[in-house]
mmCIF file of C-alpha atoms and ligand atoms in Angstrom:
data_model
loop_
_atom_site.group_PDB
_atom_site.id
_atom_site.type_symbol
_atom_site.label_atom_id
_atom_site.label_comp_id
_atom_site.label_asym_id
_atom_site.label_seq_id
_atom_site.Cartn_x
_atom_site.Cartn_y
_atom_site.Cartn_z
ATOM 1 C CA MET T 1 43.223 -42.118 -52.314
ATOM 2 C CA LYS T 2 41.188 -41.145 -55.496
ATOM 3 C CA GLN T 3 42.327 -38.782 -57.583
ATOM 4 C CA VAL T 4 40.295 -35.487 -58.190
ATOM 5 C CA HIS T 5 38.362 -35.629 -61.621
ATOM 6 C CA SER T 6 37.380 -32.312 -62.693
ATOM 7 C CA GLN T 7 36.618 -31.263 -66.175
ATOM 8 C CA HIS T 8 39.960 -29.732 -67.243
ATOM 9 C CA VAL T 9 40.409 -30.247 -70.571
ATOM 10 C CA ASP T 10 43.172 -28.058 -70.819
ATOM 11 C CA ASP T 11 44.810 -26.787 -67.119
ATOM 12 C CA GLU T 12 46.423 -23.708 -68.648
ATOM 13 C CA SER T 13 43.204 -22.363 -69.343
ATOM 14 C CA TYR T 14 40.820 -23.773 -66.581
ATOM 15 C CA PHE T 15 40.159 -21.547 -63.210
ATOM 16 C CA ASP T 16 42.775 -23.066 -60.164
ATOM 17 C CA SER T 17 40.582 -23.811 -57.335
ATOM 18 C CA TYR T 18 40.734 -25.195 -53.592
ATOM 19 C CA GLU T 19 40.128 -29.220 -55.009
ATOM 20 C CA GLU T 20 44.026 -28.723 -55.532
ATOM 21 C CA THR T 21 44.954 -28.327 -52.106
ATOM 22 C CA SER T 22 43.390 -31.482 -50.479
ATOM 23 C CA PHE T 23 46.397 -32.697 -49.086
ATOM 24 C CA LEU T 24 47.348 -29.689 -46.894
ATOM 25 C CA LYS T 25 47.096 -31.106 -43.462
ATOM 26 C CA THR T 26 48.819 -34.474 -44.577
ATOM 27 C CA SER T 27 52.608 -34.867 -44.100
ATOM 28 C CA TYR T 28 54.893 -35.306 -47.288
ATOM 29 C CA GLU T 29 55.754 -38.578 -46.325
ATOM 30 C CA GLU T 30 52.084 -39.626 -45.707
ATOM 31 C CA GLN T 31 51.260 -38.062 -48.834
ATOM 32 C CA ILE T 32 54.188 -39.993 -50.916
ATOM 33 C CA LYS T 33 52.964 -43.223 -48.978
ATOM 34 C CA LEU T 34 49.290 -42.406 -50.230
ATOM 35 C CA LYS T 35 50.273 -41.775 -53.580
ATOM 36 C CA SER T 36 52.773 -45.121 -54.083
ATOM 37 C CA GLN T 37 49.707 -47.191 -52.937
ATOM 38 C CA TYR T 38 47.542 -45.634 -55.329
ATOM 39 C CA ILE T 39 50.171 -45.877 -57.972
ATOM 40 C CA ASN T 40 50.615 -49.767 -56.894
ATOM 41 C CA THR T 41 46.484 -50.344 -57.029
ATOM 42 C CA GLN T 42 45.715 -49.093 -60.384
ATOM 43 C CA PHE T 43 48.436 -50.710 -61.808
ATOM 44 C CA GLN T 44 47.462 -53.925 -60.067
ATOM 45 C CA SER T 45 45.977 -55.598 -62.903
ATOM 46 C CA LEU T 46 48.841 -54.891 -65.390
ATOM 47 C CA ASP T 47 51.537 -56.746 -66.276
ATOM 48 C CA ILE T 48 54.788 -54.735 -65.404
ATOM 49 C CA LYS T 49 58.168 -55.972 -66.802
ATOM 50 C CA SER T 50 59.838 -54.977 -63.968
ATOM 51 C CA ASP T 51 58.770 -53.159 -60.398
ATOM 52 C CA ILE T 52 57.180 -49.812 -60.734
ATOM 53 C CA LYS T 53 59.761 -47.308 -59.691
ATOM 54 C CA PRO T 54 59.686 -45.375 -56.690
ATOM 55 C CA ILE T 55 58.238 -41.816 -56.815
ATOM 56 C CA ILE T 56 60.207 -38.779 -57.636
ATOM 57 C CA LEU T 57 60.609 -36.695 -54.627
ATOM 58 C CA ALA T 58 60.111 -33.167 -54.757
ATOM 59 C CA ASP T 59 63.369 -31.429 -52.936
ATOM 60 C CA HIS T 60 61.197 -28.301 -51.929
ATOM 61 C CA PRO T 61 57.659 -29.703 -51.464
ATOM 62 C CA GLN T 62 56.084 -26.092 -50.210
ATOM 63 C CA HIS T 63 55.849 -22.823 -52.459
ATOM 64 C CA TYR T 64 56.932 -24.501 -55.761
ATOM 65 C CA ARG T 65 54.184 -23.433 -58.215
ATOM 66 C CA HIS T 66 55.049 -21.017 -60.664
ATOM 67 C CA LYS T 67 51.909 -20.301 -62.219
ATOM 68 C CA VAL T 68 49.027 -18.767 -60.446
ATOM 69 C CA THR T 69 45.763 -17.669 -61.490
ATOM 70 C CA SER T 70 43.512 -15.876 -58.784
ATOM 71 C CA SER T 71 39.986 -14.923 -59.382
ATOM 72 C CA ALA T 72 38.670 -11.348 -58.523
ATOM 73 C CA THR T 73 35.566 -10.977 -56.410
ATOM 74 C CA ASN T 74 34.239 -8.093 -54.005
ATOM 75 C CA THR T 75 34.435 -8.010 -50.128
ATOM 76 C CA LYS T 76 32.276 -5.565 -48.139
ATOM 77 C CA ALA T 77 35.021 -3.751 -45.812
ATOM 78 C CA ASN T 78 33.938 -0.776 -43.694
ATOM 79 C CA GLY T 79 30.646 -0.735 -45.386
ATOM 80 C CA LYS T 80 32.158 -0.393 -48.546
ATOM 81 C CA TRP T 81 33.022 -3.195 -51.623
ATOM 82 C CA GLN T 82 36.525 -3.799 -52.437
ATOM 83 C CA LEU T 83 38.153 -6.294 -54.421
ATOM 84 C CA LYS T 84 40.111 -9.311 -53.424
ATOM 85 C CA LEU T 85 42.320 -11.862 -55.152
ATOM 86 C CA GLY T 86 41.265 -15.362 -54.615
ATOM 87 C CA PHE T 87 40.436 -19.213 -55.595
ATOM 88 C CA TYR T 88 37.371 -20.725 -56.694
ATOM 89 C CA ILE T 89 36.006 -22.865 -53.932
ATOM 90 C CA GLU T 90 35.829 -26.729 -55.397
ATOM 91 C CA ASN T 91 32.775 -27.145 -57.553
ATOM 92 C CA THR T 92 31.258 -23.948 -56.378
ATOM 93 C CA HIS T 93 31.375 -20.467 -58.373
ATOM 94 C CA LYS T 94 32.295 -18.776 -54.859
ATOM 95 C CA ILE T 95 35.446 -17.509 -54.945
ATOM 96 C CA LYS T 96 37.148 -17.511 -50.950
ATOM 97 C CA PRO T 97 38.877 -14.165 -50.999
ATOM 98 C CA VAL T 98 42.467 -15.411 -49.900
ATOM 99 C CA PHE T 99 45.537 -15.950 -52.248
ATOM 100 C CA GLU T 100 47.836 -17.331 -49.765
ATOM 101 C CA SER T 101 48.712 -20.962 -49.958
ATOM 102 C CA ILE T 102 51.560 -23.762 -49.186
ATOM 103 C CA LEU T 103 51.762 -24.192 -53.010
ATOM 104 C CA GLN T 104 52.581 -21.352 -54.785
ATOM 105 C CA HIS T 105 56.257 -19.548 -55.229
ATOM 106 C CA LYS T 106 56.494 -16.632 -52.306
ATOM 107 C CA ALA T 107 57.256 -14.017 -55.252
ATOM 108 C CA ILE T 108 53.843 -14.662 -56.693
ATOM 109 C CA GLU T 109 52.309 -14.274 -53.350
ATOM 110 C CA ASN T 110 54.331 -11.301 -52.651
ATOM 111 C CA THR T 111 53.026 -9.811 -56.386
ATOM 112 C CA LEU T 112 49.455 -10.596 -55.875
ATOM 113 C CA LYS T 113 49.319 -8.923 -52.498
ATOM 114 C CA ASN T 114 50.665 -5.689 -53.967
ATOM 115 C CA ILE T 115 49.200 -5.810 -57.253
ATOM 116 C CA GLU T 116 45.514 -6.300 -54.954
ATOM 117 C CA THR T 117 46.419 -3.238 -53.159
ATOM 118 C CA ILE T 118 47.340 -0.969 -55.924
ATOM 119 C CA LEU T 119 43.466 -2.168 -57.475
ATOM 120 C CA GLN T 120 41.893 -1.627 -54.273
ATOM 121 C CA LYS T 121 43.707 1.936 -54.114
ATOM 122 C CA ASN T 122 42.475 2.656 -57.600
ATOM 123 C CA LYS T 123 39.048 1.657 -56.817
ATOM 124 C CA PHE T 124 38.845 -1.178 -59.603
ATOM 125 C CA THR T 125 36.194 -3.471 -58.670
ATOM 126 C CA ALA T 126 35.374 -7.476 -59.966
ATOM 127 C CA TYR T 127 33.587 -8.452 -62.655
ATOM 128 C CA VAL T 128 30.391 -9.918 -61.123
ATOM 129 C CA LYS T 129 28.044 -11.829 -63.596
ATOM 130 C CA GLY T 130 25.193 -9.410 -64.539
ATOM 131 C CA HIS T 131 26.507 -6.219 -63.065
ATOM 132 C CA SER T 132 28.140 -3.366 -65.496
ATOM 133 C CA ARG T 133 30.647 -1.900 -63.597
ATOM 134 C CA GLY T 134 33.232 -4.376 -62.336
ATOM 135 C CA ILE T 135 35.908 -4.878 -65.016
ATOM 136 C CA ILE T 136 38.968 -7.403 -63.555
ATOM 137 C CA LYS T 137 38.221 -11.025 -63.773
ATOM 138 C CA HIS T 138 41.162 -12.601 -63.406
ATOM 139 C CA VAL T 139 45.196 -11.893 -62.247
ATOM 140 C CA LEU T 140 47.456 -14.615 -63.679
ATOM 141 C CA ILE T 141 51.613 -14.742 -62.785
ATOM 142 C CA LYS T 142 53.893 -16.851 -64.493
ATOM 143 C CA ARG T 143 57.341 -16.657 -62.909
ATOM 144 C CA SER T 144 60.674 -18.122 -64.900
ATOM 145 C CA TYR T 145 62.823 -20.307 -62.573
ATOM 146 C CA ASP T 146 65.899 -19.437 -64.404
ATOM 147 C CA SER T 147 65.859 -15.717 -64.116
ATOM 148 C CA GLY T 148 63.029 -14.821 -61.688
ATOM 149 C CA ASP T 149 61.323 -12.604 -64.262
ATOM 150 C CA LEU T 150 57.054 -12.103 -63.774
ATOM 151 C CA LEU T 151 54.417 -11.985 -66.492
ATOM 152 C CA VAL T 152 51.229 -10.821 -65.240
ATOM 153 C CA VAL T 153 48.052 -11.198 -67.005
ATOM 154 C CA PHE T 154 44.894 -9.496 -66.041
ATOM 155 C CA VAL T 155 41.748 -10.579 -67.481
ATOM 156 C CA THR T 156 39.157 -8.172 -67.929
ATOM 157 C CA GLN T 157 35.425 -8.024 -68.943
ATOM 158 C CA GLY T 158 35.711 -5.347 -71.932
ATOM 159 C CA ARG T 159 38.577 -3.630 -73.439
ATOM 160 C CA ILE T 160 38.759 -0.387 -71.157
ATOM 161 C CA PHE T 161 41.601 -0.680 -68.354
ATOM 162 C CA PRO T 162 41.485 2.886 -66.913
ATOM 163 C CA ASN T 163 45.216 4.077 -66.434
ATOM 164 C CA SER T 164 46.482 1.055 -67.234
ATOM 165 C CA LYS T 165 50.213 2.450 -67.817
ATOM 166 C CA GLN T 166 50.001 4.648 -64.280
ATOM 167 C CA ILE T 167 48.857 1.346 -62.804
ATOM 168 C CA ILE T 168 51.544 -1.246 -64.279
ATOM 169 C CA GLY T 169 53.850 1.543 -63.565
ATOM 170 C CA MET T 170 52.579 1.261 -59.853
ATOM 171 C CA ILE T 171 53.125 -2.326 -59.509
ATOM 172 C CA ARG T 172 56.500 -2.552 -60.894
ATOM 173 C CA GLU T 173 57.473 -0.144 -58.562
ATOM 174 C CA LYS T 174 56.951 -2.532 -55.903
ATOM 175 C CA ASN T 175 57.954 -5.314 -58.162
ATOM 176 C CA PRO T 176 60.586 -4.440 -60.782
ATOM 177 C CA SER T 177 60.831 -8.845 -61.539
ATOM 178 C CA ILE T 178 58.157 -8.020 -63.720
ATOM 179 C CA LYS T 179 59.178 -7.776 -66.857
ATOM 180 C CA THR T 180 56.117 -8.319 -69.284
ATOM 181 C CA VAL T 181 52.620 -7.520 -68.513
ATOM 182 C CA VAL T 182 49.306 -8.890 -70.829
ATOM 183 C CA GLN T 183 45.360 -7.781 -70.428
ATOM 184 C CA ILE T 184 42.894 -10.794 -71.998
ATOM 185 C CA ILE T 185 40.045 -9.295 -73.461
ATOM 186 C CA GLN T 186 36.726 -10.902 -73.010
ATOM 187 C CA ASN T 187 33.406 -10.277 -74.050
ATOM 188 C CA THR T 188 31.508 -13.034 -72.522
ATOM 189 C CA ASP T 189 30.777 -14.985 -69.385
ATOM 190 C CA THR T 190 33.193 -17.853 -69.447
ATOM 191 C CA HIS T 191 34.707 -20.614 -67.378
ATOM 192 C CA ILE T 192 38.099 -20.369 -69.603
ATOM 193 C CA VAL T 193 40.648 -18.096 -68.100
ATOM 194 C CA LEU T 194 43.113 -17.514 -71.274
ATOM 195 C CA TYR T 195 40.098 -17.188 -73.940
ATOM 196 C CA GLY T 196 39.715 -13.840 -75.590
ATOM 197 C CA GLU T 197 42.172 -11.490 -76.948
ATOM 198 C CA ASP T 198 45.361 -11.133 -75.825
ATOM 199 C CA LYS T 199 46.979 -7.287 -75.903
ATOM 200 C CA VAL T 200 50.515 -6.360 -74.279
ATOM 201 C CA LEU T 201 50.080 -3.556 -71.921
ATOM 202 C CA TYR T 202 53.909 -3.850 -71.264
ATOM 203 C CA GLY T 203 56.852 -5.637 -72.445
ATOM 204 C CA PRO T 204 57.639 -7.902 -74.753
ATOM 205 C CA GLY T 205 54.358 -10.093 -74.221
ATOM 206 C CA TYR T 206 56.635 -13.122 -72.480
ATOM 207 C CA ILE T 207 59.820 -14.545 -70.256
ATOM 208 C CA ILE T 208 62.548 -16.537 -70.860
ATOM 209 C CA ASP T 209 63.215 -19.988 -68.802
ATOM 210 C CA LYS T 210 65.436 -22.513 -69.409
ATOM 211 C CA ILE T 211 65.822 -26.227 -69.275
ATOM 212 C CA ASP T 212 69.014 -27.545 -69.296
ATOM 213 C CA ASP T 213 70.916 -25.614 -72.163
ATOM 214 C CA LEU T 214 67.797 -24.231 -73.934
ATOM 215 C CA SER T 215 65.799 -21.529 -73.584
ATOM 216 C CA PHE T 216 62.157 -21.271 -74.126
ATOM 217 C CA LYS T 217 59.690 -18.492 -74.296
ATOM 218 C CA LEU T 218 56.780 -18.454 -71.707
ATOM 219 C CA SER T 219 54.098 -16.543 -73.176
ATOM 220 C CA ALA T 220 49.794 -15.795 -71.393
ATOM 221 C CA LYS T 221 48.445 -18.429 -72.943
ATOM 222 C CA SER T 222 50.634 -21.949 -73.703
ATOM 223 C CA PHE T 223 51.077 -24.564 -71.375
ATOM 224 C CA TYR T 224 54.422 -24.912 -68.915
ATOM 225 C CA GLN T 225 54.355 -27.050 -66.076
ATOM 226 C CA VAL T 226 54.111 -25.233 -63.271
ATOM 227 C CA ASN T 227 56.527 -26.886 -61.138
ATOM 228 C CA PRO T 228 59.727 -26.520 -62.617
ATOM 229 C CA GLU T 229 62.299 -28.600 -60.069
ATOM 230 C CA GLN T 230 60.150 -31.706 -60.782
ATOM 231 C CA MET T 231 59.703 -30.555 -64.498
ATOM 232 C CA MET T 232 63.319 -31.296 -64.902
ATOM 233 C CA LYS T 233 63.598 -34.554 -63.245
ATOM 234 C CA LEU T 234 60.186 -35.892 -65.102
ATOM 235 C CA TYR T 235 61.993 -34.668 -68.310
ATOM 236 C CA HIS T 236 65.598 -36.394 -67.818
ATOM 237 C CA ASN T 237 63.688 -39.121 -66.302
ATOM 238 C CA ALA T 238 61.082 -39.475 -69.272
ATOM 239 C CA PHE T 239 64.589 -39.154 -71.403
ATOM 240 C CA ASP T 240 66.645 -41.938 -70.090
ATOM 241 C CA LEU T 241 63.392 -44.387 -70.446
ATOM 242 C CA ALA T 242 63.129 -43.394 -74.101
ATOM 243 C CA ASN T 243 66.871 -43.786 -74.665
ATOM 244 C CA ILE T 244 66.982 -41.840 -78.016
ATOM 245 C CA ASN T 245 69.798 -42.780 -80.654
ATOM 246 C CA LYS T 246 71.076 -40.401 -83.123
ATOM 247 C CA SER T 247 69.428 -42.645 -86.246
ATOM 248 C CA GLU T 248 65.840 -42.412 -84.490
ATOM 249 C CA LEU T 249 62.499 -40.858 -85.710
ATOM 250 C CA VAL T 250 60.850 -39.313 -83.365
ATOM 251 C CA VAL T 251 56.811 -37.826 -82.914
ATOM 252 C CA ASP T 252 56.227 -35.669 -79.797
ATOM 253 C CA CYS T 253 52.092 -35.252 -79.529
ATOM 254 C CA TYR T 254 50.883 -32.435 -77.293
ATOM 255 C CA SER T 255 54.110 -30.863 -77.750
ATOM 256 C CA GLY T 256 53.159 -27.498 -76.237
ATOM 257 C CA ILE T 257 55.705 -24.553 -76.537
ATOM 258 C CA GLY T 258 58.128 -27.615 -77.660
ATOM 259 C CA THR T 259 59.971 -28.627 -74.401
ATOM 260 C CA LEU T 260 59.692 -32.268 -75.372
ATOM 261 C CA SER T 261 60.662 -31.631 -78.837
ATOM 262 C CA LEU T 262 63.754 -29.513 -78.452
ATOM 263 C CA LEU T 263 65.295 -31.771 -75.932
ATOM 264 C CA ALA T 264 64.667 -34.683 -78.246
ATOM 265 C CA ALA T 265 65.415 -32.708 -81.185
ATOM 266 C CA LYS T 266 69.577 -32.958 -79.493
ATOM 267 C CA LYS T 267 69.416 -36.607 -79.242
ATOM 268 C CA ALA T 268 67.178 -37.960 -82.312
ATOM 269 C CA LYS T 269 67.823 -37.623 -86.410
ATOM 270 C CA SER T 270 64.602 -35.552 -86.225
ATOM 271 C CA VAL T 271 61.412 -34.814 -84.433
ATOM 272 C CA VAL T 272 57.608 -33.809 -85.795
ATOM 273 C CA ALA T 273 55.722 -32.410 -82.775
ATOM 274 C CA VAL T 274 52.206 -31.757 -82.823
ATOM 275 C CA GLU T 275 50.014 -29.087 -80.914
ATOM 276 C CA MET T 276 46.233 -28.025 -80.896
ATOM 277 C CA ASN T 277 47.156 -24.375 -79.382
ATOM 278 C CA ALA T 278 48.329 -21.847 -81.971
ATOM 279 C CA THR T 279 50.350 -19.637 -79.447
ATOM 280 C CA ALA T 280 51.673 -22.779 -78.286
ATOM 281 C CA VAL T 281 52.962 -23.872 -81.722
ATOM 282 C CA LYS T 282 53.979 -20.283 -82.605
ATOM 283 C CA ASP T 283 56.248 -20.157 -79.454
ATOM 284 C CA ALA T 284 57.602 -23.680 -80.119
ATOM 285 C CA ILE T 285 58.584 -22.898 -83.561
ATOM 286 C CA GLU T 286 60.385 -19.612 -82.030
ATOM 287 C CA ASN T 287 61.867 -21.556 -78.985
ATOM 288 C CA ALA T 288 63.573 -23.842 -82.060
ATOM 289 C CA SER T 289 64.969 -20.853 -83.827
ATOM 290 C CA ARG T 290 66.337 -19.157 -80.250
ATOM 291 C CA ASN T 291 67.975 -22.174 -79.562
ATOM 292 C CA HIS T 292 69.193 -23.177 -83.281
ATOM 293 C CA ILE T 293 67.465 -26.706 -83.635
ATOM 294 C CA ASN T 294 66.819 -27.202 -87.259
ATOM 295 C CA ASN T 295 65.778 -31.320 -87.059
ATOM 296 C CA VAL T 296 62.183 -30.613 -85.547
ATOM 297 C CA LYS T 297 58.856 -29.480 -87.271
ATOM 298 C CA PHE T 298 56.095 -28.495 -85.299
ATOM 299 C CA ILE T 299 52.577 -28.891 -86.826
ATOM 300 C CA LYS T 300 49.098 -27.026 -85.335
ATOM 301 C CA ASP T 301 46.708 -29.951 -85.576
ATOM 302 C CA ASP T 302 44.445 -32.452 -83.541
ATOM 303 C CA ALA T 303 47.018 -34.913 -81.943
ATOM 304 C CA ALA T 304 44.710 -37.923 -83.464
ATOM 305 C CA HIS T 305 44.078 -36.234 -86.455
ATOM 306 C CA PHE T 306 47.887 -35.775 -87.343
ATOM 307 C CA LEU T 307 48.563 -39.361 -86.484
ATOM 308 C CA GLU T 308 45.618 -41.161 -88.101
ATOM 309 C CA THR T 309 47.147 -39.960 -91.588
ATOM 310 C CA TYR T 310 50.665 -39.751 -90.778
ATOM 311 C CA GLN T 311 52.963 -42.026 -93.326
ATOM 312 C CA GLU T 312 56.711 -41.630 -92.161
ATOM 313 C CA ARG T 313 58.222 -44.388 -90.112
ATOM 314 C CA VAL T 314 58.388 -43.724 -86.177
ATOM 315 C CA ASP T 315 60.711 -45.083 -83.790
ATOM 316 C CA VAL T 316 59.674 -43.500 -80.117
ATOM 317 C CA LEU T 317 56.512 -41.683 -79.987
ATOM 318 C CA LEU T 318 56.186 -39.430 -76.948
ATOM 319 C CA ILE T 319 52.650 -38.415 -75.230
ATOM 320 C CA ASP T 320 51.566 -35.989 -73.163
ATOM 321 C CA PRO T 321 47.713 -35.356 -72.946
ATOM 322 C CA PRO T 322 45.681 -33.434 -71.002
ATOM 323 C CA ARG T 323 43.723 -34.679 -68.068
ATOM 324 C CA ILE T 324 41.433 -36.858 -70.608
ATOM 325 C CA GLY T 325 44.163 -38.618 -72.081
ATOM 326 C CA VAL T 326 44.224 -39.697 -75.777
ATOM 327 C CA SER T 327 41.024 -40.533 -77.708
ATOM 328 C CA MET T 328 40.552 -43.960 -79.563
ATOM 329 C CA ASN T 329 41.616 -42.707 -83.083
ATOM 330 C CA PHE T 330 44.694 -41.880 -81.555
ATOM 331 C CA ILE T 331 44.762 -46.132 -80.075
ATOM 332 C CA GLU T 332 43.924 -47.012 -83.461
ATOM 333 C CA ALA T 333 46.539 -44.787 -85.211
ATOM 334 C CA ILE T 334 49.274 -46.440 -82.887
ATOM 335 C CA LYS T 335 48.164 -49.823 -83.829
ATOM 336 C CA THR T 336 48.834 -48.968 -87.349
ATOM 337 C CA LEU T 337 52.369 -46.867 -87.149
ATOM 338 C CA LYS T 338 53.826 -49.306 -84.182
ATOM 339 C CA PRO T 339 56.298 -47.207 -82.729
ATOM 340 C CA LYS T 340 59.097 -49.232 -81.412
ATOM 341 C CA ARG T 341 59.022 -47.316 -77.923
ATOM 342 C CA ILE T 342 56.075 -45.063 -76.771
ATOM 343 C CA VAL T 343 56.867 -42.982 -73.587
ATOM 344 C CA TYR T 344 53.634 -41.825 -72.564
ATOM 345 C CA ILE T 345 53.634 -38.729 -69.618
ATOM 346 C CA SER T 346 50.649 -38.210 -67.855
ATOM 347 C CA CYS T 347 49.357 -36.197 -65.156
ATOM 348 C CA PHE T 348 46.015 -38.536 -64.488
ATOM 349 C CA VAL T 349 46.753 -42.205 -63.874
ATOM 350 C CA GLU T 350 43.027 -43.740 -64.223
ATOM 351 C CA THR T 351 43.192 -42.332 -68.358
ATOM 352 C CA GLN T 352 46.845 -43.361 -68.518
ATOM 353 C CA ILE T 353 45.835 -46.572 -67.791
ATOM 354 C CA ARG T 354 42.961 -46.618 -69.552
ATOM 355 C CA ASP T 355 44.627 -45.891 -72.612
ATOM 356 C CA ILE T 356 47.686 -48.140 -71.800
ATOM 357 C CA LYS T 357 45.083 -51.086 -71.457
ATOM 358 C CA GLN T 358 44.094 -50.428 -75.802
ATOM 359 C CA LEU T 359 47.658 -51.387 -76.239
ATOM 360 C CA ASN T 360 48.249 -54.344 -73.841
ATOM 361 C CA HIS T 361 48.272 -57.020 -76.862
ATOM 362 C CA LEU T 362 51.013 -55.222 -78.725
ATOM 363 C CA TYR T 363 53.262 -53.475 -76.169
ATOM 364 C CA ASP T 364 54.970 -54.550 -73.052
ATOM 365 C CA ILE T 365 54.776 -52.109 -70.006
ATOM 366 C CA GLU T 366 58.551 -51.844 -69.623
ATOM 367 C CA ALA T 367 58.903 -49.374 -67.140
ATOM 368 C CA VAL T 368 56.458 -47.235 -64.639
ATOM 369 C CA GLN T 369 57.979 -43.898 -63.030
ATOM 370 C CA PRO T 370 56.074 -41.840 -60.500
ATOM 371 C CA VAL T 371 56.836 -38.218 -60.108
ATOM 372 C CA ASP T 372 55.745 -35.879 -57.557
ATOM 373 C CA MET T 373 55.234 -32.967 -59.187
ATOM 374 C CA PHE T 374 52.290 -31.672 -57.378
ATOM 375 C CA PRO T 375 52.855 -31.853 -53.536
ATOM 376 C CA TYR T 376 49.902 -31.150 -51.193
ATOM 377 C CA THR T 377 47.722 -32.007 -54.162
ATOM 378 C CA SER T 378 46.159 -35.277 -54.671
ATOM 379 C CA HIS T 379 47.507 -34.919 -58.418
ATOM 380 C CA ILE T 380 50.050 -37.591 -59.808
ATOM 381 C CA GLU T 381 52.099 -37.199 -62.525
ATOM 382 C CA ASN T 382 53.563 -40.582 -63.953
ATOM 383 C CA ILE T 383 55.907 -41.820 -66.863
ATOM 384 C CA VAL T 384 54.863 -45.370 -68.593
ATOM 385 C CA LEU T 385 57.681 -46.620 -71.178
ATOM 386 C CA LEU T 386 55.851 -49.494 -73.456
ATOM 387 C CA THR T 387 58.089 -51.366 -76.038
ATOM 388 C CA LEU T 388 56.565 -53.146 -79.280
ATOM 389 C CA LYS T 389 56.154 -56.821 -78.726
HETATM 390 N N1 SAH J 401 54.492 -31.993 -73.809
HETATM 391 C C1 SAH J 401 54.347 -30.233 -73.409
HETATM 392 C C2 SAH J 401 52.803 -30.078 -73.082
HETATM 393 C C3 SAH J 401 51.980 -30.706 -72.364
HETATM 394 S S1 SAH J 401 50.296 -30.478 -71.976
HETATM 395 C C4 SAH J 401 55.059 -29.886 -72.238
HETATM 396 O O1 SAH J 401 55.694 -30.679 -71.333
HETATM 397 O O2 SAH J 401 55.081 -29.069 -71.969
HETATM 398 C C5 SAH J 401 48.903 -30.766 -73.000
HETATM 399 C C6 SAH J 401 49.183 -29.748 -74.604
HETATM 400 O O3 SAH J 401 48.402 -30.428 -75.290
HETATM 401 C C7 SAH J 401 48.933 -28.934 -74.323
HETATM 402 O O4 SAH J 401 49.486 -27.578 -74.375
HETATM 403 C C8 SAH J 401 47.362 -28.368 -75.014
HETATM 404 O O5 SAH J 401 47.249 -27.175 -75.810
HETATM 405 C C9 SAH J 401 47.357 -29.498 -76.274
HETATM 406 N N2 SAH J 401 46.212 -30.794 -76.342
HETATM 407 C C10 SAH J 401 45.220 -30.408 -75.765
HETATM 408 N N3 SAH J 401 44.324 -31.592 -76.642
HETATM 409 C C11 SAH J 401 44.780 -31.734 -77.579
HETATM 410 C C12 SAH J 401 44.541 -32.100 -78.932
HETATM 411 N N4 SAH J 401 43.658 -33.113 -79.408
HETATM 412 N N5 SAH J 401 45.856 -32.211 -80.276
HETATM 413 C C13 SAH J 401 46.973 -31.976 -79.429
HETATM 414 N N6 SAH J 401 47.467 -30.878 -78.561
HETATM 415 C C14 SAH J 401 46.060 -31.047 -78.173
#
């Protein structure tokens, strides 16, 4: 089995495509077998202190995605063009006008259906490169696992969204769970979905989700794991491995909206968290005060740049980068700082192993814990615990 390599730098920003669904016709049991074999093969050449732990299974392997990015296209029906929502076909610029899938939560699918119908009835068309009329590019929906609340994002070409108030009223009448609607305004042709100014059209611009007893603000532009049930297991297992105590100093790199940082802050003396996305950092700071957590500091910076210049002691380093993994400069900074333990969470095992190999002479691979975060796709989430020799 090969994990699909894509150009995604930040999963939050790029198109969802059918590449994600390569295991659609494989039984869940078989998927787990293939994923376990894949992890075993990948780690074969490495010396691990204990057996690779069994992959953590999903209790609900279908309809788990709480974030869906659909893209708009125009299809001909009864001699007339009409807007359809769907997903990109892998490695093409073509959109398949079907958004139903085994992956996404039914409430999101249902909402997309209603939005599509209402946009059609109101004669909206999809933006097509080179044509001046259509405006809709993407419709993205996030759902709070805790409350069922929905955040809807319309990505449009240009600022104009005719009758947005009435349109949102009609959509909310069908789907009262929609608590906020955001427009992202684009003026260029870009493959980054969430690029552009964001304008709140309805509600506060965010929804709230809960992890354990902490609450988190989810906004249009910041990263949040797409599978909440597996996310909880991922985080709990990561902290079991990290075994952080009240005297320890923690650095959380690639911290997003501060999920791991705040969970760590409850166990540690203090936490410093680093994240490049300005919206995510803003959310993270608000999440800390929302939860009355004071022993955490959020810094907007490139993780490698930050770590290279960091002077304090680091007991535990948490790393959760996008698929590209970390840079050589980041590795060099680890070699200088020498944290006692590193918990490396990754959604792309090949780059994770590449990075770990660079630290082989300094760190033992204490534990490997895969998590089935993305059932019915070839992707695997994996936690590795490294301890200083
Ligand atoms: N730990 C968080 C987020 C992980 S996703 C969680 O579990 O929710 C990876 C995060 O890394 C994203 O928020 C992305 O914006 C951020 N990121 C990507 N490249 C970065 C870089 N070079 N420096 C710092 N943060 C980066």
